[in-house]
Amino acid sequence: MSTAATPAASGGLSKKDFASDQEVRWCPGCGDYAILSAVQRVLPELGIPREKIVFISGIGCSSRFPYYMNTYGFHTIHGRAPAIATGLKLANPELTVFVVTGDGDGLSIGGNHLMHVLRRNVDLTILLFNNRIYGLTKGQYSPTSEQGKVTKSTPYGSIDRPLDPVRVALGAGASFVARTIDRNLPHLQETLRRAVAHRGTSFVEIYQNCNIYNDGAFAPLTDKETREAAVVELVHGRPLVFGRPGERRALRLRGLVPEVVPYAEGSTSGAEGGGADGGLWVHDEHDRRLALLLAELEPPAMPVPMGVLLDLEAPEFIAAHMEQERRVTQTQGPGDLERLLRGPETWTVRES
Amino acid sequence: MTTSTSPGASSSRGERTPLVSAVVRFAGDSGDGMQLTGSQFAHEVAWAGNDLATLPTFPAEIRAPAGTLYGVSSFQIQFGSVRVLTPGDRLDALVAMNPAALKVHLGDLEPGGLLIVNRNAFDQRNLARAGYRDNPLEDPALAERYRLHAIEVSRLTHEAVAGLGLGHKDAERCKNFFCLGLVSWVYGRPIEPTIEWLQRRFAREPALLEANRRALLAGHAFAETAEIFGEAYRVEPAVLPPGTYRRISGNQALALGLVTAAVRAGRPLLYGSYPITPASDILHEMARHRNFGVRPFQAEDEIAAMGAAIGAAFGGAIGVCGTSGPGLALKAEGLGLAVMAELPVVVIDVQRGGPSTGLPTRTEQADLLQALYGRNSEAPLIVLAPATPGECFQMAYEAVRLALKYMVPAILLSDGYLANGSEPWRIPDPEELPPIEVQQPPAAAAGRFAPYARDERTLARPWAVPGMPGLEHRIGGLEKEHISGNVSYDPDNHDLMVRLREEKVRRAAAEIPPLEVQGEDAGQLLVVGWGSTYGAIRVAVERVRARGRAVSAVHLRYLNPLPPDLGPLLGRFRRVLVPEINRGQLRRVLRAEFGCDAVGFHRVRGMPLAVGEIEQAIEALLDGEAGA
Ligand SMILES: Cc1ncc(C[n+]2csc(CCOP(=O)(O)OP(=O)(O)O)c2C)c(N)n1
Ligand code: SF4
Ligand SMILES: [Mg+2]
């Protein structure tokens, strides 16, 4: 996997061609830097001319993203980026459009638009930076903050139950759902490549550390000692295996109930041998029902799945819209303004 | 002189009394088909070459329980051989299909007016539902006060359609066409256009076609042969400017104006909308015209519709969204973004009674201040308002034209009356409309592209859209640095940008044609109106002037910026009267802008203003003036 800022084969652009002349203003140490860097590295590989790439964002620390990309960009209003991006794609279906949003922007104020853009399957890539906090407004709890969280607005702990972006996306009928994390650059880049390659709405949740207001929210997933046991990396066609060397574990489904079993390298069945329930849980990213079960995996009992949970081929909104336009134009002929204005019935008043 | 080539009365026996104009209202249960009846009658009237104005009124409930007062639906039309500018204040004729319709509408019928009722519907159940203890048809006072014709419409309709194998319900449904035939004969309007319409409508249901045709003919023949109508009328064709005409409603005209603008601009048009009365019909109409490059988008809410329009405008298409007052409230933040990003979007607000859900199916003019000021901070934009249903065409076109020329959002204020009301419309030649100018960006410059460099004349910024190489740039809701468009928190830059955004809208005043004053352009009293009150004000002023009193009127179609000649005009009158269907919103604006001590006339009943009440307000002011 290429991580160097070298010109890609097609387009001849490099990472720095995608950096704008604006000074990046996130807090030092913010996870947003790593995401920006990953995006700027992946874009040159795609061979898409810069002028055809657009970043649309809402409001939040994360949503400052477009200012730092030397492409077209639009920093819009809180929560509405999916709607604006949909309008943009309808105006010009040839564009490659990214939506950058946060856990507050995308799931609180903009939850409705997120649900509907996923349902329509508009050809966009949505990057949801989940830091489980409202960064820009200086640290209130968000819809993804864990219950009991003490923040400025919840001095006695939050009583809201959090929601999980991935389950929201699956529930809304998303055709591509992935999860990745700011600290794992190769995984982040690979996930981005997969997301852009998907036709339809690609929903990518990116765990992002806000070192000012919610530092260490994902530490167990990134710390050397804990991460191997805490994360299961999804690989299509491969069993769900995790854990430190020597303590490898795998997941198995007993009916609809997942369970952790010891794993011997190379095996496709439980270490204790093929019981009545058959073998290990093998990841199939084309199976929506399995994706739903994956999304239910939660620490501490279960590892957190990272990678592409779902990648389905599904009818895409913009293409269907344009196809309808083409079909109507074909059957009715190109619009005849004079005929339209006349309508079905006319009468004439003459000069006499 | 002009004449109409279409035939006048299709049949007449003996002498018909000539009328200059007439006001007729069809009223019945929601299920009685009154809107269709009225609309078909309007169609006949238009065909006969009359001028006309219509006022459909329907309940907010989709299928209100039969026979109830709140379930009554009505359609009013005024038509004449003269210019007709309003649907009329008082009725010359009322068709009441049931007791509830009679109860709700009788008060509007002129004493001595023609009253046609379906006697069969006056049974115990319907009487009770309408709250009548006794049958009003048996009260001799009714026949004394009005020319009452209590006809067995249901029975006669059933007889007419007998033998066609229709069920009771389907047969009963034809009774509105019986009434249409009857009224058509009374006023000598041709029924051929209705028969043609039936043939098209029921092309695939021959039984229903035949049934409705028979009912229509039966009503027509009944009026002719029963000779219960001592009088029959004729209304000569109106003297309209020569041209080809069609009948059009405000919503239809508005949609056609948008489509025409898209075609003339050579750009696709995104029409985003979330269904809301009375704006939904624009969405329905736009959705049909895919072959004109219209991209309809039924959004998840008004905020998303606004967002999609902004996104489309950012992408180089024409971004339009349509809604009513509650939806405009939801679009406020998006409009602010469009002001800041200086993108050409058009928002249509078909005003209805409010606040909140208010009177969804009734008209009002109370969103003017919301349109002008209903956003956070200084967020000026263009506000236009058509005066008649047909004018919705030009003003929709104008909204798109100005938005693109000045790179600024525009709001178009229609209302429930304009939206559903209809009038004869002279079909325009699109080539005669002013061209649509687009702010082309420079070809890719060597240096960094400056998205906020402005055209010297209009102050518009260039419309550089994704896909154009070399012009990549970022915009957004944060304050922009003058010219470079970079984010800027500089105090003086902000002050400058606030002024530039305002000045840009002000410069659009150069586009406004000179005001047309009805009457003298100086004197005692000037009546100032905007929007759909145009017709009522004009007729009221005409009538007062006909009595030899000095009063003038002017009508505003541009509410921001205001016409440059308005201030001087106001200064040439001693008093100014502003009739509005609100509590004085334009009056406030005139006071604020010109220090003009205007007097208001307000009725907020969900109805168009009546000519008579405006006349009275004018007379009262003139009398007070004389005494002062
Ligand atoms: C209409 C509106 N309401 C509230 C705000 C204030 N606001 C700005 S960002 C934000 C929360 C952002 O949280 P998130 O989406 O998680 O982004 P982060 O800053 O954490 O990246 C809020 C409440 C706003 N800008 N607009
Ligand atoms: S507040 Fe948090 S999310 Fe925002 S820039 Fe700082 S570290 Fe990043
Ligand atoms: Mg956040």
Tab-separated table of N, CA and C in Angstrom, chain B residues 394-494:
chain	number	residue	atom	x	y	z
B	394	GLN	N	-44.523	35.821	-15.567
B	394	GLN	CA	-43.436	36.795	-15.731
B	394	GLN	C	-42.597	36.912	-14.475
B	395	MET	N	-43.268	36.921	-13.305
B	395	MET	CA	-42.517	37.201	-12.093
B	395	MET	C	-41.634	36.016	-11.697
B	396	ALA	N	-42.060	34.796	-12.028
B	396	ALA	CA	-41.196	33.646	-11.778
B	396	ALA	C	-39.969	33.735	-12.681
B	397	TYR	N	-40.221	34.099	-13.932
B	397	TYR	CA	-39.114	34.271	-14.887
B	397	TYR	C	-38.179	35.377	-14.387
B	398	GLU	N	-38.781	36.462	-13.936
B	398	GLU	CA	-38.006	37.618	-13.465
B	398	GLU	C	-37.170	37.238	-12.238
B	399	ALA	N	-37.735	36.441	-11.354
B	399	ALA	CA	-36.990	36.029	-10.155
B	399	ALA	C	-35.731	35.262	-10.549
B	400	VAL	N	-35.873	34.346	-11.500
B	400	VAL	CA	-34.704	33.584	-11.959
B	400	VAL	C	-33.712	34.528	-12.634
B	401	ARG	N	-34.222	35.401	-13.473
B	401	ARG	CA	-33.344	36.317	-14.223
B	401	ARG	C	-32.517	37.179	-13.265
B	402	LEU	N	-33.180	37.772	-12.288
B	402	LEU	CA	-32.470	38.664	-11.370
B	402	LEU	C	-31.502	37.879	-10.476
B	403	ALA	N	-31.933	36.706	-10.016
B	403	ALA	CA	-31.050	35.898	-9.161
B	403	ALA	C	-29.749	35.582	-9.899
B	404	LEU	N	-29.867	35.220	-11.184
B	404	LEU	CA	-28.673	34.851	-11.947
B	404	LEU	C	-27.834	36.078	-12.277
B	405	LYS	N	-28.493	37.163	-12.601
B	405	LYS	CA	-27.746	38.358	-13.002
B	405	LYS	C	-26.975	38.955	-11.826
B	406	TYR	N	-27.607	38.924	-10.637
B	406	TYR	CA	-26.985	39.561	-9.473
B	406	TYR	C	-26.358	38.548	-8.509
B	407	MET	N	-26.449	37.279	-8.821
B	407	MET	CA	-25.905	36.223	-7.954
B	407	MET	C	-26.402	36.438	-6.516
B	408	VAL	N	-27.699	36.335	-6.379
B	408	VAL	CA	-28.330	36.631	-5.099
B	408	VAL	C	-29.604	35.795	-5.007
B	409	PRO	N	-29.992	35.363	-3.812
B	409	PRO	CA	-31.272	34.656	-3.724
B	409	PRO	C	-32.464	35.600	-3.928
B	410	ALA	N	-33.542	35.047	-4.434
B	410	ALA	CA	-34.768	35.826	-4.616
B	410	ALA	C	-35.940	35.038	-4.053
B	411	ILE	N	-36.847	35.758	-3.404
B	411	ILE	CA	-38.086	35.130	-2.924
B	411	ILE	C	-39.235	35.668	-3.753
B	412	LEU	N	-40.094	34.767	-4.182
B	412	LEU	CA	-41.284	35.148	-4.937
B	412	LEU	C	-42.494	34.876	-4.053
B	413	LEU	N	-43.247	35.934	-3.751
B	413	LEU	CA	-44.405	35.791	-2.862
B	413	LEU	C	-45.692	35.679	-3.671
B	414	SER	N	-46.162	34.466	-3.822
B	414	SER	CA	-47.500	34.262	-4.381
B	414	SER	C	-48.440	34.077	-3.192
B	415	ASP	N	-49.674	33.717	-3.426
B	415	ASP	CA	-50.552	33.387	-2.292
B	415	ASP	C	-51.643	32.423	-2.752
B	416	GLY	N	-52.408	31.955	-1.799
B	416	GLY	CA	-53.406	30.924	-2.083
B	416	GLY	C	-54.402	31.362	-3.149
B	417	TYR	N	-54.751	32.636	-3.138
B	417	TYR	CA	-55.708	33.115	-4.130
B	417	TYR	C	-55.107	33.102	-5.532
B	418	LEU	N	-53.900	33.615	-5.651
B	418	LEU	CA	-53.249	33.607	-6.973
B	418	LEU	C	-52.997	32.173	-7.436
B	419	ALA	N	-52.581	31.333	-6.496
B	419	ALA	CA	-52.190	29.964	-6.825
B	419	ALA	C	-53.334	29.195	-7.466
B	420	ASN	N	-54.504	29.274	-6.864
B	420	ASN	CA	-55.642	28.481	-7.325
B	420	ASN	C	-56.590	29.250	-8.216
B	421	GLY	N	-56.544	30.578	-8.128
B	421	GLY	CA	-57.393	31.398	-8.977
B	421	GLY	C	-56.889	31.324	-10.408
B	422	SER	N	-57.789	31.633	-11.346
B	422	SER	CA	-57.362	31.562	-12.739
B	422	SER	C	-57.920	32.737	-13.508
B	423	GLU	N	-57.333	32.982	-14.660
B	423	GLU	CA	-57.783	34.062	-15.541
B	423	GLU	C	-57.335	33.759	-16.953
B	424	PRO	N	-57.935	34.471	-17.938
B	424	PRO	CA	-57.449	34.301	-19.306
B	424	PRO	C	-56.025	34.838	-19.381
B	425	TRP	N	-55.196	34.153	-20.100
B	425	TRP	CA	-53.778	34.519	-20.138
B	425	TRP	C	-53.339	34.568	-21.586
B	426	ARG	N	-52.831	35.721	-21.977
B	426	ARG	CA	-52.336	35.849	-23.344
B	426	ARG	C	-50.985	35.163	-23.412
B	427	ILE	N	-50.899	34.162	-24.270
B	427	ILE	CA	-49.691	33.333	-24.304
B	427	ILE	C	-48.532	34.160	-24.838
B	428	PRO	N	-47.468	34.254	-24.046
B	428	PRO	CA	-46.367	35.123	-24.450
B	428	PRO	C	-45.448	34.443	-25.458
B	429	ASP	N	-44.738	35.263	-26.185
B	429	ASP	CA	-43.681	34.754	-27.057
B	429	ASP	C	-42.400	34.773	-26.221
B	430	PRO	N	-41.854	33.580	-25.938
B	430	PRO	CA	-40.681	33.540	-25.051
B	430	PRO	C	-39.537	34.421	-25.554
B	431	GLU	N	-39.496	34.600	-26.884
B	431	GLU	CA	-38.409	35.404	-27.441
B	431	GLU	C	-38.519	36.866	-27.016
B	432	GLU	N	-39.713	37.280	-26.641
B	432	GLU	CA	-39.891	38.679	-26.245
B	432	GLU	C	-39.518	38.937	-24.793
B	433	LEU	N	-39.247	37.865	-24.057
B	433	LEU	CA	-38.842	38.056	-22.661
B	433	LEU	C	-37.394	38.552	-22.620
B	434	PRO	N	-37.060	39.320	-21.587
B	434	PRO	CA	-35.675	39.797	-21.511
B	434	PRO	C	-34.714	38.614	-21.414
B	435	PRO	N	-33.545	38.723	-22.035
B	435	PRO	CA	-32.604	37.599	-21.993
B	435	PRO	C	-32.106	37.353	-20.576
B	436	ILE	N	-31.657	36.127	-20.336
B	436	ILE	CA	-31.125	35.782	-19.018
B	436	ILE	C	-29.607	35.816	-19.087
B	437	GLU	N	-29.024	36.682	-18.282
B	437	GLU	CA	-27.562	36.828	-18.269
B	437	GLU	C	-26.985	36.006	-17.137
B	438	VAL	N	-25.883	35.329	-17.443
B	438	VAL	CA	-25.216	34.515	-16.434
B	438	VAL	C	-23.836	35.110	-16.174
B	439	GLN	N	-23.416	35.119	-14.903
B	439	GLN	CA	-22.119	35.710	-14.540
B	439	GLN	C	-20.985	34.745	-14.859
B	440	GLN	N	-20.559	34.756	-16.112
B	440	GLN	CA	-19.494	33.837	-16.532
B	440	GLN	C	-18.201	34.163	-15.795
B	441	PRO	N	-17.513	33.139	-15.299
B	441	PRO	CA	-16.218	33.399	-14.671
B	441	PRO	C	-15.161	33.622	-15.742
B	442	PRO	N	-14.021	34.205	-15.351
B	442	PRO	CA	-12.933	34.349	-16.311
B	442	PRO	C	-12.405	32.967	-16.658
B	443	ALA	N	-11.760	32.862	-17.810
B	443	ALA	CA	-11.077	31.599	-18.141
B	443	ALA	C	-9.983	31.400	-17.099
B	444	ALA	N	-9.651	30.156	-16.837
B	444	ALA	CA	-8.694	29.834	-15.777
B	444	ALA	C	-7.525	30.820	-15.760
B	445	ALA	N	-7.414	31.537	-14.665
B	445	ALA	CA	-6.381	32.563	-14.561
B	445	ALA	C	-5.073	31.933	-14.102
B	446	ALA	N	-3.982	32.652	-14.371
B	446	ALA	CA	-2.672	32.144	-13.963
B	446	ALA	C	-2.587	32.112	-12.445
B	447	GLY	N	-3.004	33.204	-11.808
B	447	GLY	CA	-2.940	33.289	-10.346
B	447	GLY	C	-4.075	32.521	-9.713
B	448	ARG	N	-4.275	32.776	-8.444
B	448	ARG	CA	-5.324	32.102	-7.712
B	448	ARG	C	-6.654	32.755	-8.081
B	449	PHE	N	-7.638	31.930	-8.350
B	449	PHE	CA	-8.957	32.435	-8.735
B	449	PHE	C	-9.598	33.188	-7.565
B	450	ALA	N	-10.211	34.328	-7.866
B	450	ALA	CA	-10.831	35.151	-6.818
B	450	ALA	C	-12.348	35.050	-6.913
B	451	PRO	N	-12.935	34.163	-6.101
B	451	PRO	CA	-14.375	33.921	-6.252
B	451	PRO	C	-15.255	35.107	-5.841
B	452	TYR	N	-14.685	36.061	-5.095
B	452	TYR	CA	-15.495	37.205	-4.665
B	452	TYR	C	-15.064	38.510	-5.323
B	453	ALA	N	-14.392	38.388	-6.501
B	453	ALA	CA	-14.168	39.583	-7.318
B	453	ALA	C	-15.495	39.886	-7.993
B	454	ARG	N	-15.871	41.157	-8.077
B	454	ARG	CA	-17.231	41.477	-8.507
B	454	ARG	C	-17.305	42.184	-9.847
B	455	ASP	N	-18.426	41.984	-10.511
B	455	ASP	CA	-18.735	42.751	-11.698
B	455	ASP	C	-18.965	44.202	-11.252
B	456	GLU	N	-18.331	45.131	-11.952
B	456	GLU	CA	-18.407	46.531	-11.504
B	456	GLU	C	-19.824	47.075	-11.480
B	457	ARG	N	-20.587	46.667	-12.465
B	457	ARG	CA	-21.923	47.253	-12.621
B	457	ARG	C	-22.918	46.616	-11.641
B	458	THR	N	-22.943	45.284	-11.608
B	458	THR	CA	-23.977	44.612	-10.815
B	458	THR	C	-23.475	44.201	-9.432
B	459	LEU	N	-22.173	44.198	-9.247
B	459	LEU	CA	-21.522	43.691	-8.033
B	459	LEU	C	-21.650	42.175	-7.888
B	460	ALA	N	-22.142	41.531	-8.929
B	460	ALA	CA	-22.271	40.064	-8.865
B	460	ALA	C	-20.891	39.428	-8.893
B	461	ARG	N	-20.755	38.312	-8.164
B	461	ARG	CA	-19.507	37.561	-8.238
B	461	ARG	C	-19.634	36.516	-9.351
B	462	PRO	N	-18.504	36.004	-9.859
B	462	PRO	CA	-18.602	35.062	-10.982
B	462	PRO	C	-19.190	33.720	-10.551
B	463	TRP	N	-19.896	33.108	-11.477
B	463	TRP	CA	-20.514	31.800	-11.209
B	463	TRP	C	-19.553	30.719	-11.684
B	464	ALA	N	-18.497	30.479	-10.910
B	464	ALA	CA	-17.523	29.427	-11.241
B	464	ALA	C	-18.003	28.159	-10.565
B	465	VAL	N	-18.208	27.110	-11.340
B	465	VAL	CA	-18.835	25.924	-10.763
B	465	VAL	C	-17.927	24.702	-10.884
B	466	PRO	N	-18.076	23.761	-9.958
B	466	PRO	CA	-17.264	22.543	-10.008
B	466	PRO	C	-17.310	21.936	-11.403
B	467	GLY	N	-16.161	21.491	-11.836
B	467	GLY	CA	-16.050	20.984	-13.203
B	467	GLY	C	-15.215	21.932	-14.049
B	468	MET	N	-15.149	23.215	-13.651
B	468	MET	CA	-14.350	24.180	-14.420
B	468	MET	C	-12.898	24.091	-13.947
B	469	PRO	N	-11.993	23.687	-14.833
B	469	PRO	CA	-10.604	23.517	-14.388
B	469	PRO	C	-9.941	24.859	-14.080
B	470	GLY	N	-9.090	24.829	-13.094
B	470	GLY	CA	-8.309	26.023	-12.759
B	470	GLY	C	-9.020	27.016	-11.867
B	471	LEU	N	-10.310	26.793	-11.622
B	471	LEU	CA	-11.061	27.749	-10.808
B	471	LEU	C	-11.448	27.146	-9.456
B	472	GLU	N	-10.783	26.063	-9.060
B	472	GLU	CA	-11.130	25.416	-7.795
B	472	GLU	C	-11.085	26.447	-6.675
B	473	HIS	N	-12.112	26.435	-5.860
B	473	HIS	CA	-12.156	27.372	-4.741
B	473	HIS	C	-13.114	26.834	-3.696
B	474	ARG	N	-13.057	27.422	-2.512
B	474	ARG	CA	-13.903	27.008	-1.411
B	474	ARG	C	-14.756	28.194	-0.979
B	475	ILE	N	-16.047	27.926	-0.799
B	475	ILE	CA	-16.904	28.970	-0.241
B	475	ILE	C	-17.608	28.400	0.985
B	476	GLY	N	-18.387	29.229	1.651
B	476	GLY	CA	-19.093	28.724	2.816
B	476	GLY	C	-19.779	29.833	3.571
B	477	GLY	N	-20.339	29.447	4.687
B	477	GLY	CA	-21.134	30.384	5.463
B	477	GLY	C	-20.323	31.314	6.351
B	478	LEU	N	-19.046	31.040	6.501
B	478	LEU	CA	-18.221	31.966	7.274
B	478	LEU	C	-17.975	33.225	6.444
B	479	GLU	N	-17.780	34.346	7.127
B	479	GLU	CA	-17.579	35.599	6.399
B	479	GLU	C	-16.409	35.477	5.443
B	480	LYS	N	-16.576	36.105	4.299
B	480	LYS	CA	-15.589	36.010	3.232
B	480	LYS	C	-14.756	37.273	3.175
B	481	GLU	N	-13.503	37.078	2.837
B	481	GLU	CA	-12.690	38.252	2.574
B	481	GLU	C	-13.068	38.795	1.201
B	482	HIS	N	-13.230	40.105	1.112
B	482	HIS	CA	-13.519	40.775	-0.145
B	482	HIS	C	-12.534	40.279	-1.215
B	483	ILE	N	-13.012	39.954	-2.362
B	483	ILE	CA	-12.245	39.496	-3.538
B	483	ILE	C	-11.687	38.069	-3.397
B	484	SER	N	-10.829	37.803	-2.397
B	484	SER	CA	-10.208	36.472	-2.341
B	484	SER	C	-11.209	35.388	-1.946
B	485	GLY	N	-12.202	35.766	-1.148
B	485	GLY	CA	-13.180	34.785	-0.691
B	485	GLY	C	-12.676	33.910	0.443
B	486	ASN	N	-11.475	34.188	0.943
B	486	ASN	CA	-10.979	33.427	2.096
B	486	ASN	C	-11.786	33.759	3.335
B	487	VAL	N	-11.770	32.849	4.295
B	487	VAL	CA	-12.448	33.127	5.564
B	487	VAL	C	-11.784	34.349	6.200
B	488	SER	N	-12.596	35.271	6.683
B	488	SER	CA	-12.019	36.468	7.295
B	488	SER	C	-12.840	36.894	8.498
B	489	TYR	N	-12.148	37.166	9.598
B	489	TYR	CA	-12.816	37.679	10.802
B	489	TYR	C	-12.508	39.157	10.991
B	490	ASP	N	-11.914	39.782	9.977
B	490	ASP	CA	-11.513	41.175	10.076
B	490	ASP	C	-12.749	42.088	10.215
B	491	PRO	N	-12.771	42.954	11.234
B	491	PRO	CA	-13.956	43.784	11.479
B	491	PRO	C	-14.317	44.675	10.290
B	492	ASP	N	-13.334	45.325	9.711
B	492	ASP	CA	-13.641	46.238	8.616
B	492	ASP	C	-14.076	45.494	7.364
B	493	ASN	N	-13.469	44.316	7.154
B	493	ASN	CA	-13.893	43.510	6.014
B	493	ASN	C	-15.357	43.099	6.179
B	494	HIS	N	-15.740	42.719	7.397
B	494	HIS	CA	-17.133	42.317	7.624
B	494	HIS	C	-18.076	43.474	7.332
